[in-house]
mmCIF file of C-alpha atoms in Angstrom:
data_model
loop_
_atom_site.group_PDB
_atom_site.id
_atom_site.type_symbol
_atom_site.label_atom_id
_atom_site.label_comp_id
_atom_site.label_asym_id
_atom_site.label_seq_id
_atom_site.Cartn_x
_atom_site.Cartn_y
_atom_site.Cartn_z
ATOM 1 C CA PHE A 1 -0.033 -0.082 0.028
ATOM 2 C CA PRO A 2 1.523 3.224 -1.160
ATOM 3 C CA GLY A 3 1.822 6.133 1.536
ATOM 4 C CA PHE A 4 1.489 9.484 0.835
ATOM 5 C CA VAL A 5 2.290 12.944 2.854
ATOM 6 C CA LEU A 6 -0.243 14.279 4.682
ATOM 7 C CA GLU A 7 1.529 17.191 6.225
ATOM 8 C CA SER A 8 5.393 18.193 7.013
ATOM 9 C CA ALA A 9 7.317 20.624 9.812
ATOM 10 C CA TYR A 10 10.646 21.481 8.552
ATOM 11 C CA GLY A 11 13.113 22.639 11.644
ATOM 12 C CA HIS A 12 14.188 26.099 10.324
ATOM 13 C CA GLU A 13 10.492 26.455 10.922
ATOM 14 C CA LEU A 14 11.098 26.544 14.458
ATOM 15 C CA ALA A 15 12.603 30.268 14.156
ATOM 16 C CA ASN A 16 8.814 31.531 13.736
ATOM 17 C CA PHE A 17 8.011 30.094 17.215
ATOM 18 C CA GLY A 18 11.150 31.870 18.957
ATOM 19 C CA LEU A 19 13.876 29.107 18.760
ATOM 20 C CA LYS A 20 16.682 31.513 16.335
ATOM 21 C CA VAL A 21 19.392 29.136 16.587
ATOM 22 C CA GLY A 22 20.444 25.559 16.841
ATOM 23 C CA HIS A 23 17.699 24.067 14.850
ATOM 24 C CA SER A 24 19.092 20.933 14.228
ATOM 25 C CA ASN A 25 20.068 19.505 17.671
ATOM 26 C CA TYR A 26 17.997 17.009 19.572
ATOM 27 C CA ALA A 27 15.448 19.494 21.431
ATOM 28 C CA ALA A 28 14.711 20.737 18.202
ATOM 29 C CA CYS A 29 14.261 17.504 16.535
ATOM 30 C CA TYR A 30 11.724 16.926 19.521
ATOM 31 C CA ALA A 31 10.131 20.418 18.992
ATOM 32 C CA THR A 32 9.671 19.505 14.943
ATOM 33 C CA GLY A 33 8.033 16.231 15.470
ATOM 34 C CA LEU A 34 5.676 18.217 17.877
ATOM 35 C CA LEU A 35 4.900 20.602 15.572
ATOM 36 C CA LEU A 36 4.194 17.783 12.958
ATOM 37 C CA ALA A 37 1.480 16.147 15.147
ATOM 38 C CA ARG A 38 -0.279 19.218 16.011
ATOM 39 C CA ARG A 39 -0.699 20.339 12.280
ATOM 40 C CA VAL A 40 -1.722 16.664 11.217
ATOM 41 C CA LEU A 41 -4.007 16.854 14.346
ATOM 42 C CA THR A 42 -5.618 19.891 13.509
ATOM 43 C CA LYS A 43 -5.823 19.250 9.929
ATOM 44 C CA LEU A 44 -8.061 15.963 10.319
ATOM 45 C CA GLY A 45 -9.710 17.987 13.099
ATOM 46 C CA MET A 46 -8.443 15.626 15.879
ATOM 47 C CA ASP A 47 -6.673 18.122 17.917
ATOM 48 C CA GLN A 48 -9.130 18.629 20.586
ATOM 49 C CA ASP A 49 -9.595 14.846 20.972
ATOM 50 C CA TYR A 50 -5.632 14.278 21.227
ATOM 51 C CA GLN A 51 -4.157 16.569 23.231
ATOM 52 C CA GLY A 52 -0.803 14.721 23.784
ATOM 53 C CA VAL A 53 1.569 15.370 26.772
ATOM 54 C CA THR A 54 0.479 18.375 28.560
ATOM 55 C CA ALA A 55 4.086 18.341 30.170
ATOM 56 C CA ALA A 56 7.484 16.872 28.479
ATOM 57 C CA ASP A 57 9.122 15.148 31.242
ATOM 58 C CA GLY A 58 10.146 12.311 29.248
ATOM 59 C CA ALA A 59 8.174 9.796 30.293
ATOM 60 C CA GLU A 60 7.017 6.936 27.998
ATOM 61 C CA TYR A 61 3.979 7.776 26.474
ATOM 62 C CA HIS A 62 1.254 6.309 23.917
ATOM 63 C CA VAL A 63 -1.976 7.437 22.675
ATOM 64 C CA GLU A 64 -4.991 5.990 23.856
ATOM 65 C CA ALA A 65 -8.486 6.201 21.985
ATOM 66 C CA ASP A 66 -10.397 8.396 23.528
ATOM 67 C CA GLY A 67 -14.202 8.745 22.414
ATOM 68 C CA GLU A 68 -15.677 7.453 19.298
ATOM 69 C CA ARG A 69 -12.392 8.079 16.869
ATOM 70 C CA SER A 70 -9.424 5.939 17.018
ATOM 71 C CA PRO A 71 -5.694 7.639 17.261
ATOM 72 C CA PHE A 72 -4.281 8.639 13.827
ATOM 73 C CA ARG A 73 -1.695 5.877 13.033
ATOM 74 C CA ALA A 74 1.272 7.163 11.211
ATOM 75 C CA TYR A 75 4.999 5.072 10.425
ATOM 76 C CA LEU A 76 8.121 6.759 10.595
ATOM 77 C CA ASP A 77 10.243 5.880 7.372
ATOM 78 C CA ILE A 78 13.584 7.424 8.001
ATOM 79 C CA GLY A 79 14.517 5.974 4.060
ATOM 80 C CA LEU A 80 18.261 5.867 3.899
ATOM 81 C CA ALA A 81 19.483 7.549 7.081
ATOM 82 C CA ARG A 82 20.893 5.048 10.283
ATOM 83 C CA ALA A 83 18.651 4.102 13.082
ATOM 84 C CA THR A 84 21.615 3.890 15.805
ATOM 85 C CA THR A 85 20.230 4.177 19.421
ATOM 86 C CA GLY A 86 19.950 7.761 19.975
ATOM 87 C CA ALA A 87 19.654 9.515 16.725
ATOM 88 C CA ASN A 88 18.073 13.112 16.369
ATOM 89 C CA ILE A 89 15.480 11.467 14.258
ATOM 90 C CA PHE A 90 14.072 9.633 17.503
ATOM 91 C CA GLY A 91 13.839 13.119 18.669
ATOM 92 C CA VAL A 92 11.478 13.686 16.044
ATOM 93 C CA LEU A 93 9.887 10.285 16.868
ATOM 94 C CA LYS A 94 9.109 11.404 20.360
ATOM 95 C CA GLY A 95 7.893 14.688 19.786
ATOM 96 C CA ALA A 96 5.455 13.159 17.188
ATOM 97 C CA VAL A 97 4.174 10.803 19.849
ATOM 98 C CA ASP A 98 4.466 13.549 22.630
ATOM 99 C CA GLY A 99 2.021 15.274 20.497
ATOM 100 C CA GLY A 100 -0.603 12.530 19.978
ATOM 101 C CA LEU A 101 0.279 10.534 17.033
ATOM 102 C CA ASP A 102 -0.176 7.101 17.344
ATOM 103 C CA ILE A 103 3.097 5.784 15.605
ATOM 104 C CA PRO A 104 4.584 2.240 16.362
ATOM 105 C CA HIS A 105 8.234 1.962 17.902
ATOM 106 C CA LYS A 106 10.375 -0.165 20.447
ATOM 107 C CA VAL A 107 11.275 2.035 23.591
ATOM 108 C CA GLN A 108 15.339 0.634 22.723
ATOM 109 C CA ALA A 109 15.249 3.269 19.970
ATOM 110 C CA LEU A 110 14.880 5.861 22.563
ATOM 111 C CA PRO A 111 17.585 5.427 25.231
ATOM 112 C CA TRP A 112 17.036 7.841 27.820
ATOM 113 C CA LEU A 113 13.204 5.478 28.694
ATOM 114 C CA GLN A 114 15.258 2.719 28.881
ATOM 115 C CA ARG A 115 15.471 1.395 32.852
#
């Protein structure tokens, strides 16, 4: 089944939200994933049903079905990028999940969640 792009977000857009420098560090990647999640849910009219994490504390979070609509499921496609533990792409993943998207992932990819 071929996928399609519903929405996008880029690190350089964070300047519009007050972040002037450091658009490629781990925190900026997290913020970009969060921005993407909020855009997707707003576009689908699900932003009020799935708020995501209200306080970014780094804890493991999974979106639960709330009401009649199931959470929006997305799949991470990193293309040819290396999937090493702690890579910035997983910061984007964590931001998108915390933003309210249902993205299947393993905790091993997010080193700060390993206990």
